[in-house]
Amino acid sequence: MPARSSLKTESKSPSLKKRLRKARAKPLKQVAALPFRVGPDGRIEVLLITSRDTGRWIIPKGWPMIGRKAHQAAAREAFEEAGLTGQIAADPVGWYRYEKRLTQGRALPCKVRVYPLRVEIEHPHWPEQAQRTLRWFAPEDAARLVHEDDLRRLLADFTAGPRRSQV
């Protein structure tokens, strides 16, 4: 019989199989920033970054943070992953789903709430600077570069610009 303390530890950390079953039933929640600016021609541009593992084009995203509201966590991800700060909307502009790949080859379904971020400052240095590439795109061009269907639609719909009440 295992010691009582090891039973407690085992019950507090569910097995990977159990987490996968739970995630399939209810996707894990993440938050993302959709960085945008008005370009020199007066049109909206959005910023995409590359993922660290595959180099695919994505938007800055991450896990919710204790002590921060969802939109604040999204703003923090935009700084850490892309060196951006600005005005972030408190309400999401939409959401998308994707499969988070794990090192064991498994995938966890995630649902990502997306908050528009009007970029005011592009910092010269940020935490993940050496790990990512950043590039501004017209929303319709960005939509063609991402792999997730829901994110593609969200970006394509962003061509009209964010609703004024959000930012």
XYZ file of C-alpha atoms in Angstrom:
167
model
C 0.000 0.000 0.000
C 1.494 3.388 -0.993
C 2.076 5.981 1.684
C -0.865 8.257 2.385
C 0.992 11.366 1.117
C 1.602 9.774 -2.292
C -2.116 9.056 -2.618
C -2.870 12.719 -2.004
C -0.360 13.801 -4.623
C -1.748 11.373 -7.165
C -5.298 12.570 -6.601
C -4.286 16.248 -6.954
C -2.603 15.797 -10.329
C -4.892 13.968 -12.739
C -3.318 11.696 -15.301
C -2.662 12.929 -18.825
C -5.389 10.596 -20.092
C -7.890 12.128 -17.691
C -6.915 15.679 -18.732
C -7.240 14.722 -22.402
C -10.731 13.293 -21.794
C -11.760 16.459 -19.942
C -10.337 18.730 -22.644
C -12.204 16.862 -25.375
C -15.448 17.398 -23.497
C -14.658 21.015 -22.643
C -11.770 22.751 -24.465
C -9.072 24.453 -22.415
C -9.381 28.241 -22.366
C -6.724 30.628 -23.603
C -6.586 34.355 -24.333
C -5.065 36.203 -27.281
C -4.414 39.732 -28.433
C -5.171 40.824 -31.977
C -2.668 43.669 -32.426
C -3.748 46.289 -34.963
C -2.799 49.749 -36.156
C -3.861 52.191 -38.838
C -1.302 52.096 -41.632
C 0.079 55.100 -43.516
C -2.650 54.656 -46.149
C -5.394 54.832 -43.493
C -6.153 51.105 -43.627
C -6.156 48.688 -40.719
C -3.111 46.399 -40.380
C -2.813 43.425 -38.027
C 0.336 41.893 -36.626
C 1.094 38.184 -36.835
C 3.962 36.417 -35.119
C 5.523 33.037 -35.722
C 5.029 30.207 -33.251
C 8.165 29.053 -31.470
C 7.861 25.389 -32.387
C 6.550 25.228 -35.975
C 7.100 28.765 -37.281
C 3.442 29.042 -38.334
C 1.811 32.486 -38.358
C -0.324 33.093 -35.242
C -1.428 35.920 -32.950
C 0.025 36.383 -29.443
C -1.791 34.042 -27.063
C -1.425 32.232 -23.786
C -3.082 30.931 -20.658
C -5.241 33.052 -18.362
C -3.230 34.552 -15.492
C -4.124 34.570 -11.818
C -4.797 38.112 -10.655
C -5.357 39.508 -14.167
C -8.543 39.870 -16.150
C -8.604 37.967 -19.445
C -7.956 41.042 -21.599
C -5.071 42.073 -19.321
C -3.499 38.616 -19.706
C -3.877 38.938 -23.497
C -2.135 42.323 -23.378
C 0.704 40.778 -21.363
C 1.110 38.025 -23.976
C 1.327 40.695 -26.700
C 4.217 42.300 -24.850
C 6.053 39.053 -24.033
C 5.679 37.534 -27.495
C 5.775 40.632 -29.724
C 6.970 43.616 -27.670
C 3.689 45.495 -28.108
C 1.739 47.726 -25.753
C -1.363 49.807 -26.315
C -5.076 49.956 -25.597
C -6.717 46.555 -25.226
C -10.479 46.071 -25.356
C -12.153 44.562 -22.293
C -14.535 42.587 -24.532
C -13.373 39.943 -27.009
C -13.818 40.550 -30.713
C -14.329 36.801 -31.196
C -12.768 33.426 -30.541
C -11.182 30.515 -32.343
C -10.386 26.876 -31.665
C -7.136 25.036 -32.263
C -5.321 21.885 -31.180
C -2.369 22.516 -28.854
C 0.282 19.955 -29.742
C 2.081 18.331 -26.835
C 5.585 16.899 -26.936
C 4.191 13.353 -26.730
C 2.398 13.889 -30.062
C -1.000 14.313 -28.453
C -3.205 17.357 -28.834
C -5.401 19.305 -26.447
C -8.372 21.214 -27.864
C -8.293 24.884 -26.886
C -10.750 27.746 -27.276
C -9.094 31.150 -27.498
C -10.877 34.440 -26.754
C -9.400 37.246 -28.859
C -9.109 40.829 -27.633
C -8.247 43.641 -30.070
C -5.159 45.620 -29.074
C -4.658 49.075 -30.623
C -0.860 49.180 -30.725
C 0.698 52.383 -29.438
C 4.284 51.267 -28.770
C 6.493 48.696 -30.504
C 9.254 48.139 -27.956
C 12.811 47.564 -29.237
C 13.359 44.657 -26.804
C 11.008 42.041 -25.307
C 11.240 38.600 -23.671
C 10.666 36.342 -26.720
C 12.335 38.572 -29.297
C 14.931 35.989 -30.365
C 12.312 33.246 -30.748
C 9.774 34.855 -33.093
C 9.334 36.805 -36.305
C 6.800 39.654 -36.429
C 5.100 41.153 -39.464
C 2.243 43.564 -40.193
C -0.390 42.494 -42.740
C -3.663 43.648 -44.193
C -6.301 41.574 -42.346
C -7.309 39.681 -45.502
C -3.659 38.737 -46.151
C -3.206 37.652 -42.525
C -6.343 35.510 -42.847
C -4.760 33.586 -45.732
C -1.635 32.826 -43.676
C -3.143 31.306 -40.524
C -4.149 27.641 -40.321
C -7.114 27.788 -37.958
C -10.442 28.266 -39.774
C -12.066 30.263 -36.974
C -9.052 32.591 -36.724
C -9.056 32.964 -40.510
C -12.694 34.127 -40.404
C -12.032 36.446 -37.467
C -9.151 38.120 -39.310
C -11.110 38.395 -42.567
C -14.014 40.035 -40.690
C -11.590 42.473 -39.057
C -11.092 44.234 -42.414
C -13.891 46.645 -41.545
C -11.934 47.563 -38.415
C -12.776 46.992 -34.773
C -16.011 48.332 -33.366
C -15.389 51.759 -31.838
C -17.096 50.726 -28.615
C -14.431 48.089 -27.981
C -11.269 50.169 -27.914
